[in-house]
Structure formats: C-alpha cells, structure tokens
Short mmCIF file of C-alpha atoms and ligand atoms in Angstrom, two decimals:
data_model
loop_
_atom_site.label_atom_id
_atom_site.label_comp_id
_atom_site.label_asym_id
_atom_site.label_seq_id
_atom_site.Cartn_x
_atom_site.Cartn_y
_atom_site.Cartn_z
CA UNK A 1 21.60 1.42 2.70
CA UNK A 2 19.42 3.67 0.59
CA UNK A 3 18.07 7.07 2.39
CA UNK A 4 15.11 8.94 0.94
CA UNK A 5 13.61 12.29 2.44
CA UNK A 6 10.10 13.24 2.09
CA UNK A 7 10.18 17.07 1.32
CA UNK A 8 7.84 18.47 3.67
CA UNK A 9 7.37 21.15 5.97
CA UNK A 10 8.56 18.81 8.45
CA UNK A 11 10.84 16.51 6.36
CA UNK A 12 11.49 12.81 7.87
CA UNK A 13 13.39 10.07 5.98
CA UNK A 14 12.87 6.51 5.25
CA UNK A 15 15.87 4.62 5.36
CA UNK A 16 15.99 1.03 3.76
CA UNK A 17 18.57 -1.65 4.45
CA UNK A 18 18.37 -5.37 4.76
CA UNK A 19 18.81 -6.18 8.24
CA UNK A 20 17.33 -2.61 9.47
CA UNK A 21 15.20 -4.49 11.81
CA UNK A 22 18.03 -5.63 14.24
CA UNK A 23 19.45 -2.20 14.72
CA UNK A 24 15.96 -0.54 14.95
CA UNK A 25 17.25 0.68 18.34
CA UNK A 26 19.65 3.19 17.54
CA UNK A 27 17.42 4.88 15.14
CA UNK A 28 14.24 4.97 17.38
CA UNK A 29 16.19 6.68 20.52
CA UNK A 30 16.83 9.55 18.07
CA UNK A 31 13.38 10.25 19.05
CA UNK A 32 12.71 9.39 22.32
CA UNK A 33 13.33 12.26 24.40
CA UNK A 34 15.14 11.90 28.04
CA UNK A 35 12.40 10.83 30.41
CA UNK A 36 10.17 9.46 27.52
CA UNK A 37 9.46 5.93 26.13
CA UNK A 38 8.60 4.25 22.86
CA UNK A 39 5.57 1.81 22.84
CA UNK A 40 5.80 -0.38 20.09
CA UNK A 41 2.48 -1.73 18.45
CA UNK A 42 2.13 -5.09 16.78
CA UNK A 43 0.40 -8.46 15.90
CA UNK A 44 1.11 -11.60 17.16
CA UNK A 45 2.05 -13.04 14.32
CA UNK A 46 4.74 -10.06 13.17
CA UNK A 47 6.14 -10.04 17.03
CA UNK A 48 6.49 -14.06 16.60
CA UNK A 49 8.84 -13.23 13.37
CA UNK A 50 10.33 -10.12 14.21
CA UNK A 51 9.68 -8.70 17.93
CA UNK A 52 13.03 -10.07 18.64
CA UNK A 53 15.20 -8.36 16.91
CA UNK A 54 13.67 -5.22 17.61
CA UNK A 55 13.16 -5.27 20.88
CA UNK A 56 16.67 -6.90 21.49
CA UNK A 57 17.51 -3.68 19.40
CA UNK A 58 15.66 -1.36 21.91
CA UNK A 59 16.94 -2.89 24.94
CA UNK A 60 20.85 -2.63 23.52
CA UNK A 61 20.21 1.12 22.45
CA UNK A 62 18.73 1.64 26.12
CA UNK A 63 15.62 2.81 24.64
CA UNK A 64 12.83 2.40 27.61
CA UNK A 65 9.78 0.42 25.92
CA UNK A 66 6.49 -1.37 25.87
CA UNK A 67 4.92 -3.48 23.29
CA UNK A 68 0.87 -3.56 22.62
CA UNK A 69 -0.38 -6.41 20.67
CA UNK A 70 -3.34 -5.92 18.53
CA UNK A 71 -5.76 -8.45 16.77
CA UNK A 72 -4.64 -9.52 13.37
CA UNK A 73 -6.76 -8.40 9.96
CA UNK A 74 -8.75 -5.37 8.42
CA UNK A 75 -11.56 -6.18 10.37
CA UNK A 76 -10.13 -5.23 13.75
CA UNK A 77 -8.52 -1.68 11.56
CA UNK A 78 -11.31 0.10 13.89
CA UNK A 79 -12.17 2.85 16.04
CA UNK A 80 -12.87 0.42 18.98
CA UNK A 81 -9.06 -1.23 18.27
CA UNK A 82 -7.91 2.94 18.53
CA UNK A 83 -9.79 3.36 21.60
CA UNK A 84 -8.47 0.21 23.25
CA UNK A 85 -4.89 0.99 22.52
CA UNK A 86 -5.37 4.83 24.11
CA UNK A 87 -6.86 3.07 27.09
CA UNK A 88 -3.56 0.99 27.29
CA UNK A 89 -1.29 3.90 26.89
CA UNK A 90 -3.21 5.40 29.65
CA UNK A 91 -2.53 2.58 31.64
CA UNK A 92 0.97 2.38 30.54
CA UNK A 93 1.48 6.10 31.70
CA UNK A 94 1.82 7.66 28.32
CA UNK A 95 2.19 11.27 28.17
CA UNK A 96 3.12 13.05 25.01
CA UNK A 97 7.00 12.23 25.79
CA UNK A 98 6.04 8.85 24.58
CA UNK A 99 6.97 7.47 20.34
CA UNK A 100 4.33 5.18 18.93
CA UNK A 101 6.49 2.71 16.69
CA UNK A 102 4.30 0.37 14.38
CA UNK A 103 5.56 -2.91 13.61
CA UNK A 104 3.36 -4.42 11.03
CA UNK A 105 1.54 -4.18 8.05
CA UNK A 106 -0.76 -1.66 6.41
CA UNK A 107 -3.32 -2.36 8.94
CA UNK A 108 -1.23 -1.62 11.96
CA UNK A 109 0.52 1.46 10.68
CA UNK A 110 -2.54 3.07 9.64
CA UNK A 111 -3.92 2.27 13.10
CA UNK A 112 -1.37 3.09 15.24
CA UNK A 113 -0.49 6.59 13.56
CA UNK A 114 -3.86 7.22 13.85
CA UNK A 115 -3.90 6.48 17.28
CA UNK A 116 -0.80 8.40 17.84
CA UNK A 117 -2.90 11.32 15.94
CA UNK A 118 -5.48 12.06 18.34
CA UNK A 119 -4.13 10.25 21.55
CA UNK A 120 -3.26 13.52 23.66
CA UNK A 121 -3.78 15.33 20.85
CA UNK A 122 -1.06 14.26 18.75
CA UNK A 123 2.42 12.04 19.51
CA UNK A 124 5.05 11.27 17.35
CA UNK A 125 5.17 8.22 15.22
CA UNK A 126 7.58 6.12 13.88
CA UNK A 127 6.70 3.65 10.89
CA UNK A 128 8.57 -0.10 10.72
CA UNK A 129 6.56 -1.70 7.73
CA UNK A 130 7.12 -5.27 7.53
CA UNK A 131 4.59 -5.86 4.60
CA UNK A 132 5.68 -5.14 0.32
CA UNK A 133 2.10 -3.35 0.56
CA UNK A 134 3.17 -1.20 3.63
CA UNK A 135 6.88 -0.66 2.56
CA UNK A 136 5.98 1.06 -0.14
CA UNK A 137 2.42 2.21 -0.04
CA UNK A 138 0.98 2.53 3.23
CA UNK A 139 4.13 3.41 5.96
CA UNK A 140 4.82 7.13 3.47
CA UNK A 141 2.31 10.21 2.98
CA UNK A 142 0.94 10.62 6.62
CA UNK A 143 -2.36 9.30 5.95
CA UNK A 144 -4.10 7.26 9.07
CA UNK A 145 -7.34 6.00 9.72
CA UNK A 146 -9.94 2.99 10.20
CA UNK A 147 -12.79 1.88 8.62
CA UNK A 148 -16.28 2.09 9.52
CA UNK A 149 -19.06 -0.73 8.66
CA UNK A 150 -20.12 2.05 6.68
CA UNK A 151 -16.74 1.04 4.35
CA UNK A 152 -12.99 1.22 4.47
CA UNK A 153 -11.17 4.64 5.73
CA UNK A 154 -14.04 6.29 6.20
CA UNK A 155 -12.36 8.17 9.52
CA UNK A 156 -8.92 9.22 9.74
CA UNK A 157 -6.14 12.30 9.28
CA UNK A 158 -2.99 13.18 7.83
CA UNK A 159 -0.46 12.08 10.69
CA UNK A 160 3.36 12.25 9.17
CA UNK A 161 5.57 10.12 10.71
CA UNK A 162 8.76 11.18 11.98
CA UNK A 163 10.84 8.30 10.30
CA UNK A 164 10.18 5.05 8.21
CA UNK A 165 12.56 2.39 9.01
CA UNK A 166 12.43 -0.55 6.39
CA UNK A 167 14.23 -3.89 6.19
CA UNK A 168 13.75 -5.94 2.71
CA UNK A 169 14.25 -9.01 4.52
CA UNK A 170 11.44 -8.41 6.95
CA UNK A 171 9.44 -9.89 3.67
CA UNK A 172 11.33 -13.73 4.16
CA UNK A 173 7.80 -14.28 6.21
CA UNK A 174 5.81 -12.85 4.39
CA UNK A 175 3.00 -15.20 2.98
CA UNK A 176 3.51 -15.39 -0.68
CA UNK A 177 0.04 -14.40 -1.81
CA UNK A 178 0.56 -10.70 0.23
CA UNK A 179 4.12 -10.97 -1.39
CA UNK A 180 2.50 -10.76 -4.81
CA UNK A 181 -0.44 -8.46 -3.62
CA UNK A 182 2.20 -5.96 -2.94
CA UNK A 183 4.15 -6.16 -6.05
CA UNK A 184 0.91 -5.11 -8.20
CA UNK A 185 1.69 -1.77 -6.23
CA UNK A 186 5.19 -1.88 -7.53
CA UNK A 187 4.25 -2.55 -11.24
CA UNK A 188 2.11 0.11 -10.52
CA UNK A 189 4.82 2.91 -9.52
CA UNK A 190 6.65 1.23 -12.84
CA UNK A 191 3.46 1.94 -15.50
CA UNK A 192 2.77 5.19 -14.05
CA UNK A 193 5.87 7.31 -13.49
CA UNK A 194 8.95 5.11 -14.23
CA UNK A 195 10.35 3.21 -17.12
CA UNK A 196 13.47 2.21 -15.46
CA UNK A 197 11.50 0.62 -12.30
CA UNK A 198 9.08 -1.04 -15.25
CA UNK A 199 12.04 -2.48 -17.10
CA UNK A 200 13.89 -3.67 -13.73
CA UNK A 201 10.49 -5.78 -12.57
CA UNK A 202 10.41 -6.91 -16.12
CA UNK A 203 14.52 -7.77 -16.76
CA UNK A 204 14.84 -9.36 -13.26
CA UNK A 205 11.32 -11.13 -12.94
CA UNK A 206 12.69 -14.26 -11.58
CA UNK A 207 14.79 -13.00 -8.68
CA UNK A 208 12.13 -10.26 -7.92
CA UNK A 209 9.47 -12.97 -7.53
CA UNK A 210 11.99 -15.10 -5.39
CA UNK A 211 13.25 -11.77 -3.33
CA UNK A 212 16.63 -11.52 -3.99
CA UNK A 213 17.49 -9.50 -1.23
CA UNK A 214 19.75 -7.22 -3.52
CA UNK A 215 16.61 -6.64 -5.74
CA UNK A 216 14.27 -5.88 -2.75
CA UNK A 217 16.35 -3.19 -1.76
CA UNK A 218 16.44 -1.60 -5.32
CA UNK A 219 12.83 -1.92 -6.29
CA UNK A 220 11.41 -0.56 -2.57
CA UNK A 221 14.10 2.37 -2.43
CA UNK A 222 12.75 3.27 -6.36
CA UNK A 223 8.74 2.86 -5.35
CA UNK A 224 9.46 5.05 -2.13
CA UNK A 225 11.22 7.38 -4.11
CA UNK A 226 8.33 8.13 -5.88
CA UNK A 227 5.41 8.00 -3.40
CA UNK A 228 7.60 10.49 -1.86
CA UNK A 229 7.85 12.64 -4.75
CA UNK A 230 4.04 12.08 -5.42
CA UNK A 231 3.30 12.63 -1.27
CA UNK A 232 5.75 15.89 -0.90
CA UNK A 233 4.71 17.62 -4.30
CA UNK A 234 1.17 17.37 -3.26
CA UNK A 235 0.16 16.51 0.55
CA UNK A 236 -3.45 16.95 0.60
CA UNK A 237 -4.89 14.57 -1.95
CA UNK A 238 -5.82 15.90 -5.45
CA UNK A 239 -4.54 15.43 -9.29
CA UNK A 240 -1.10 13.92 -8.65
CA UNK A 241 -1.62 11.98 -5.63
CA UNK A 242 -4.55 10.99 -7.99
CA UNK A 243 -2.40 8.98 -10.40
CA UNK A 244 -1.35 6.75 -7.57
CA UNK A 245 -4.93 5.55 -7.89
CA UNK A 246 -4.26 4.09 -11.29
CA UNK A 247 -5.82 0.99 -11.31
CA UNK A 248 -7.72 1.35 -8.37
CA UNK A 249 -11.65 2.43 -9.58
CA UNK A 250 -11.79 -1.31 -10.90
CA UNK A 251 -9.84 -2.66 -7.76
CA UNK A 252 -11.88 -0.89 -5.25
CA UNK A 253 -15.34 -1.48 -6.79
CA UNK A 254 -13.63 -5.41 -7.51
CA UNK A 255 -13.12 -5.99 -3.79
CA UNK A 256 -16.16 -4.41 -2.96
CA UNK A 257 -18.42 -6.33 -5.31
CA UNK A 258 -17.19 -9.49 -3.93
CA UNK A 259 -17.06 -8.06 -0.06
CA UNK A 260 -13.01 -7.70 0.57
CA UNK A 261 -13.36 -11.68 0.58
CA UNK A 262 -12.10 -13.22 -2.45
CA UNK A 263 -9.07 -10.49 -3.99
CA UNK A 264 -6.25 -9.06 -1.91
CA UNK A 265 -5.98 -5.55 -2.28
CA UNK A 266 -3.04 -5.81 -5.32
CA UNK A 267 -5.06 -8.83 -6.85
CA UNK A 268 -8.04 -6.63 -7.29
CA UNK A 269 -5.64 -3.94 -8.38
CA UNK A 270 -3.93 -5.87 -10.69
CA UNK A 271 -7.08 -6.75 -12.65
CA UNK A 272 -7.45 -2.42 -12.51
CA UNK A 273 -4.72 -1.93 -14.26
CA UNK A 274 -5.18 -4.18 -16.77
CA UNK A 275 -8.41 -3.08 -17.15
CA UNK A 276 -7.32 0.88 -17.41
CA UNK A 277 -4.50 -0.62 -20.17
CA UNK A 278 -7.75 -2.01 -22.48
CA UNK A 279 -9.98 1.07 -21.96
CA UNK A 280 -7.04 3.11 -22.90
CA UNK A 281 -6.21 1.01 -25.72
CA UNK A 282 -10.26 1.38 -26.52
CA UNK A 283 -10.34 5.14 -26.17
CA UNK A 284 -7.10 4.75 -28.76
CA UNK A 285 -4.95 6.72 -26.28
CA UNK A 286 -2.65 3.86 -25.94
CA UNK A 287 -1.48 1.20 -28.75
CA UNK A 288 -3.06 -2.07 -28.58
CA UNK A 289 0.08 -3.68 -28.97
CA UNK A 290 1.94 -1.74 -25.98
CA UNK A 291 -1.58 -2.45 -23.99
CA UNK A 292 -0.85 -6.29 -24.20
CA UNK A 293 2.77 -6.02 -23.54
CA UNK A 294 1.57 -4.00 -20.11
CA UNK A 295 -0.90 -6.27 -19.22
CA UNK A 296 1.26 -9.28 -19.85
CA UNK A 297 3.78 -8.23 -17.50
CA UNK A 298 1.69 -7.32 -14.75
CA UNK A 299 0.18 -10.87 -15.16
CA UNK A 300 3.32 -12.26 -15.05
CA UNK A 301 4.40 -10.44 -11.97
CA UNK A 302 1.26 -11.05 -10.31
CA UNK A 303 -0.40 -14.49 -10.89
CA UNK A 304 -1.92 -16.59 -10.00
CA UNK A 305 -4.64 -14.33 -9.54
CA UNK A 306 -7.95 -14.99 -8.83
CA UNK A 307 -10.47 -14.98 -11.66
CA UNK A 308 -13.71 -12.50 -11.48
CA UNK A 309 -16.72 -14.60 -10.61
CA UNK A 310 -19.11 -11.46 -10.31
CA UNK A 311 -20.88 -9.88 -13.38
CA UNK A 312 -20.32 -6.30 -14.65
CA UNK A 313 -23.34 -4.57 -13.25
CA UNK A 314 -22.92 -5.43 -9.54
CA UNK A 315 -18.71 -4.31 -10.05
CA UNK A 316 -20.16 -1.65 -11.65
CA UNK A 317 -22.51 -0.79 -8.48
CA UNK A 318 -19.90 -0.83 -6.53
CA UNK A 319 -17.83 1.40 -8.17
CA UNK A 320 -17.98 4.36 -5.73
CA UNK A 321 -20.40 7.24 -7.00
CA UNK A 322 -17.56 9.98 -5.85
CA UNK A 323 -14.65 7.97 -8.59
CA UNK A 324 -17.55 7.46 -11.34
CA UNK A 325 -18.28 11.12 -12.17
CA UNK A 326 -17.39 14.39 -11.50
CA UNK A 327 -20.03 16.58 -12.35
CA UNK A 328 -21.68 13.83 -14.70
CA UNK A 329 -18.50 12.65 -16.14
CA UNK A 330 -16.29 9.97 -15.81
CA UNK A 331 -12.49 10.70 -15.97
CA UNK A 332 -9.91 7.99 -15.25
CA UNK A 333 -5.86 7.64 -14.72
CA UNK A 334 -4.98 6.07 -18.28
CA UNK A 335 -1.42 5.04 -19.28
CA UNK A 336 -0.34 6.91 -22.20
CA UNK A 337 2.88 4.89 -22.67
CA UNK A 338 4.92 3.09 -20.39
CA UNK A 339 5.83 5.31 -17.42
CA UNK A 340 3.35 7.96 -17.96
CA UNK A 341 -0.07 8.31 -16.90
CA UNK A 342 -3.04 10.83 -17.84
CA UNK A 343 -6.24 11.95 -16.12
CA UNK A 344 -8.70 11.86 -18.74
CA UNK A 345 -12.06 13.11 -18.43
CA UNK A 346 -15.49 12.59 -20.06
CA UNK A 347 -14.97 8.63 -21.21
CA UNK A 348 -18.29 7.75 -21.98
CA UNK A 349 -20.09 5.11 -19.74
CA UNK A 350 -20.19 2.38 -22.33
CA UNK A 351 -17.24 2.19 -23.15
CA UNK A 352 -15.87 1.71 -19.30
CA UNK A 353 -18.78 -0.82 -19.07
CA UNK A 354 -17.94 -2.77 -22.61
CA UNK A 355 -14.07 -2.66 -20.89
CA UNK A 356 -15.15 -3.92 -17.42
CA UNK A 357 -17.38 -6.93 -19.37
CA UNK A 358 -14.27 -7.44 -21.48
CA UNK A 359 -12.25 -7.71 -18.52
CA UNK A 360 -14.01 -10.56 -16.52
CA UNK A 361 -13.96 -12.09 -19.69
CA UNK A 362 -10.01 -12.11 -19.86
CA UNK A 363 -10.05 -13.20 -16.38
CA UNK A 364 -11.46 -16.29 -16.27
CA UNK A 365 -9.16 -16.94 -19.36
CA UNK A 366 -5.63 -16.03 -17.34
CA UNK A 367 -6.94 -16.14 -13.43
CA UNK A 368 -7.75 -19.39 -11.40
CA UNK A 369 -10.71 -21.02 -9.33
N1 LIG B 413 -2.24 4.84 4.62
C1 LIG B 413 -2.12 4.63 3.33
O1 LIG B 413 -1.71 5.51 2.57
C2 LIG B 413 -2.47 3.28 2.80
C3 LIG B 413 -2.07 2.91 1.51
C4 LIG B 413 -2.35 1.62 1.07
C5 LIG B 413 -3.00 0.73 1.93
N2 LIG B 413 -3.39 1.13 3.17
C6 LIG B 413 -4.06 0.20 4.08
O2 LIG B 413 -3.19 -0.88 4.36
C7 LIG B 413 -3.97 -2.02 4.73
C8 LIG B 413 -3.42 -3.24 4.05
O3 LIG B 413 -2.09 -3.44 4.45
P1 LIG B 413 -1.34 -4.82 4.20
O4 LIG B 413 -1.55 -5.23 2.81
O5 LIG B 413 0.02 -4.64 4.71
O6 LIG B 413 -2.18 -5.87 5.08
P2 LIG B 413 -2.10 -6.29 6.62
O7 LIG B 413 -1.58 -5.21 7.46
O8 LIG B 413 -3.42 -6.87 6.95
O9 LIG B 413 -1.02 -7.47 6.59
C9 LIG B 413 -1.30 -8.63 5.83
C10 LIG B 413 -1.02 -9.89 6.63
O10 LIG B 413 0.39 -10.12 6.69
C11 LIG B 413 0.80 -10.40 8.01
N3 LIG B 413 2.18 -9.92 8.11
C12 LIG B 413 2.62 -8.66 8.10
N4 LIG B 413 3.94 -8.61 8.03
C13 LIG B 413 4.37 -9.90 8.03
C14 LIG B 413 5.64 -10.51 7.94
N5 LIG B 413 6.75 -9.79 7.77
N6 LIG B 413 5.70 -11.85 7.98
C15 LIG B 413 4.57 -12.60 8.08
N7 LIG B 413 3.36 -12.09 8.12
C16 LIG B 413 3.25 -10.74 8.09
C17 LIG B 413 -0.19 -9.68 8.86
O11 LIG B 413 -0.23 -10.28 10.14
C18 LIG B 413 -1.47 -9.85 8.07
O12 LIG B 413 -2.08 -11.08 8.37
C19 LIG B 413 -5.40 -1.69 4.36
O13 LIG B 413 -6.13 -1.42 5.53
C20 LIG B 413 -5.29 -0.44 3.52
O14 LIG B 413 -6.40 0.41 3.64
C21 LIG B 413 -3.13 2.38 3.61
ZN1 LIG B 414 -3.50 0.37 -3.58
#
C-alpha cells in the first residue's frame, strides 16, 4: 500500500493498493457521518466491472448507500447530466450529511465533484478512479467541471476531495487503447519532473505495457506523487501547474482540429510532446540526439497511435488564442533534459509552425490509418 498526502489547507490522502476496490467500505465510512449516507456515482459499464466489490464493500462496512448511474462518454460531461443527478439526490433525500463517491473515469469524477460542489452548496467528495487517465491526472488537484458546446471545461470550480482511493487492478478492464492514452500522461510526469519515473517506464516497458500489477502500483504512486507536489505547491493554476501542460498546446489544438473524434486525449498528447521535444531541439535548447531518444520512448510506450490526417493551418487554428500568446508572444513548456522542463517565452511563430508541419510529417511515418 502506498499513501500520499496532498499538502493543503485541508490535506486528504490518496491511498493506492491493488485490491483497494473490495475494501472501499471501510475507508468511505470514515466520512460518512452518523445519520448520513454515501451515494455512489457511476456508468454502467464501470458498475458491470466493479460495482460489486464496492458496494459488497459498503454493505460489510455498514455504510448506508445509493448508487446513480450516469450515461457513458464526454458528451454527456454536462451541465444538464449535473442538474439531473441534483434532482436525484433530491429525490434520494440528500442533505449535506450525504458523501458523493465517484466510481469512474475522468468524466465521472469531474462530474460528480462538481456536482457535489454546488449541490447544497458544497458536499464532500470522495474520488475512486478506475481509469490510468483518472488515477493519476484527473481524481488529484480539486478541479471539477463540464463542458459547454462552446468547448471542453468551460464551467467548473476547484472542489478538493476528501480522499482518493485507487486500486491498480481496477485497470484489468480497462480497454487497451485508454490503457495507452493514459500512459502518455505518465511519460509525461517522467520527461517533466522525474528521471527515475522516465527510466522505470523505459527499463520495465514490457511489464508496464502488460500491467504487471507490481509495476502499476509503483508508476501511479510516483505520477501522484508529483501531481500532488505540482497541485499543493500551487492550487490555483499558474507557472507550475503550467508544466503539467507539457505537451498539451499541440494535443489540445490536435483533438480539436479533428473534433475530439479521431485521438484520445494521451494520443493527441503524445504527438505534443513529441512535438515540444523537436521545437526544443529547433530552438537548440535541447540536443537533437536526447530529442530522438525522448520521442522514441514515448512512441514506444504509446503506439499504435493514430497518424495526423489534418494539415498545419487548421491545427494551428485551433490552437487556443489564450495558449498561443501572451501579450503577442508565444511561450511554451520545453524539456531541457530529461526530467526537467522550462517555460520559454517569445518562440517565434515560424518556427512552432515549421515544427507542427514537421510533426504531421513524422506521423504518418510512425502512426497508423
Ligand atoms: N479534473 C482534472 O484535473 C482533469 C485532468 C485530466 C482530464 N480530465 C478530464 O477527464 C476526462 C477524461 O477521462 P478518462 O480518460 O478517464 O475518460 P472517461 O471517463 O470517458 O473513461 C474512458 C472510458 O473508459 C471506461 N472505463 C472507465 N473505467 C473503466 C474500467 N476500469 N474498465 C473498463 N472500462 C472503464 C468508461 O466507461 C469510458 O468509456 C475528460 O473529460 C477530461 O477533461 C480532468
Ligand atoms: Zn492531459
């Protein structure tokens, strides 16, 4: 079992153990109070893997509960999904003695602590990520929200959660593509603040991309360890929180080129990165050499990927006006070795749009139909 606190004003830990899942119970009536009740928030398709063992779990602990089902996907990750679920809990009797707990991915925990953010003006949330994107991305840091039409997380608020509960071998169901989408997010924590977790994903390839339950355990507890860092040194967002975006100006603008219908979130990311690793190497901030060694091992982690089948000007459209400049100039989160990132500022526009050209180029070498 591996424990790791998030140093806030109101700390909360996130404890991660294969096999969490089953004993979920124990840890959730920590914070139910007396006369109160948890009310658990899933999919379908996580409840059909994993609602029994955790409500088995609640039932054993005597921990009074309900279960709400939402629709599966991003596109339900909505205000009119929040609203529904606050019309439940009415209808469930929730008062503010009641503990959200979401079971899911990204999607669900962002929802359902959001949800638990305004409902009554605020209850407590617990987070039970069962996605490698949620475990160590989404479920830490507090932030909630949906998406408007208007684009993604457009509405939302900082909502800690009172614990994160996370069991490795919630990820045995996990559909291999979101497998791999996640560890992009892992390489990332490995390129941008730790050698050791970059060497690890490197040295043990093979039984990462074949979770080895032993490795699961050591690669999420390092990637929390260092959102939490990033999260507690620096709530609000701004310069450190900022290198978690490494990677993501290309990803975002990726995705949003091609309508959040062709990449994943990690397989648009994992094209960032190796697009950050060239302009760096362009800008001569970062050897060619070490570059190519970076972007190898991301592919290698990562692919099949799929390739880019949109031209540079319409990514470059996308990319969102707030990311491209600050005050007329473009700065961007650029490795400067492996395990270190800088922000650097005024990188000429040419040069990110002879990199981004360069980039679709490389992908329809090393990415697939
Ligand atoms: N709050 C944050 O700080 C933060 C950070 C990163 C991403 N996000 C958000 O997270 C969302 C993406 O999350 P995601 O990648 O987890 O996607 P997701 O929540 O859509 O889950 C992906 C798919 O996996 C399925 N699934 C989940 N767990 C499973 C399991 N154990 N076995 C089988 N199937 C399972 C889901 O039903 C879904 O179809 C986005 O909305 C993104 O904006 C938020
Ligand atoms: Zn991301």
């Amino acid at each position: 079992m591996k424990k790791i606190t998030v140093e806030l004003r109101n700390p909360y830990t996130c404890l991660i153990e294969c096999g969490a899942l089953a004993h979920a119970g124990s840890l959730v009536r920590k914070y139910v109070p007396e006369d109160g009740m948890a009310v658990m928030v899933t999919t379908a398709t996580v409840r059909r893997h994993w609602g029994n063992p955790v409500e088995n779990s609640l039932r054993q602990a005597g921990v009074r509960h309900q279960v709400l089902e939402m629709r599966d996907g991003e596109r339900y990750k909505t205000m009119a999904t929040v609203e529904d679920l606050a019309e439940r809990l009415v209808g469930l009797g929730s008062d503010r003695s009641t503990v959200m707990v979401a079971l899911g991915g990204g999607v669900v925990g962002d929802v359902t602590g959001f949800a638990a953010a305004v409902y009554m003006r605020g209850l407590d949330v617990l987070q039970l990520p069962t996605t490698l994107m949620a475990m160590i991305d989404s479920a830490i840091g507090g932030k909630t929200g949906v998406n408007l039409k208007a684009g993604k997380n457009l509405v939302g608020v900082f909502h800690q959660p009172r614990a994160v509960l996370i069991d490795p071998l919630a990820l045995n169901s996990l559909p291999e593509r979101e497998y791999r989408s996640g560890l992009s997010e892992a390489i990332k924590y490995g390129i941008i603040r730790s050698r050791e977790l970059y060497a690890m994903l490197e040295r043990r390839r093979q039984e990462v991309r074949r979770r080895d339950p032993g490795c699961l355990e050591t690669m999420i507890a390092e990637c929390v360890r260092m959102k939490a860092e990033v999260v507690a040194a620096d709530e609000r967002e701004s310069d450190l929180r900022r290198i978690l975006n490494f990677g993501h100006t290309f990803g975002h603008a990726l995705e949003s080129a091609t309508e959040y219908r062709r990449f994943l979130h990690g397989e648009a990311v994992a094209w960032g990165m190796i697009a950050a690793c060239r302009l760096a190497a362009r800008l001569r901030r970062l050897s060619g050499e070490v570059a190519r060694a970076i972007s190898e091992n991301i592919l290698a982690l990562t692919q099949p990927l799929p390739r880019i089948a949109v031209d540079a000007e319409k990514i470059w459209q996308n990319a969102g006006s707030d990311k491209k400049s600050r005050g007329g100039v473009l700065s961007f989160v650029l490795p400067r070795e492996i395990g270190q990132v800088e922000v650097v500022r005024g990188v000429p526009e040419a040069t990110v749009r002879e990199t981004w050209q360069e980039i679709i180029e490389f992908s329809h070498e090393h990415g697939t139909e």
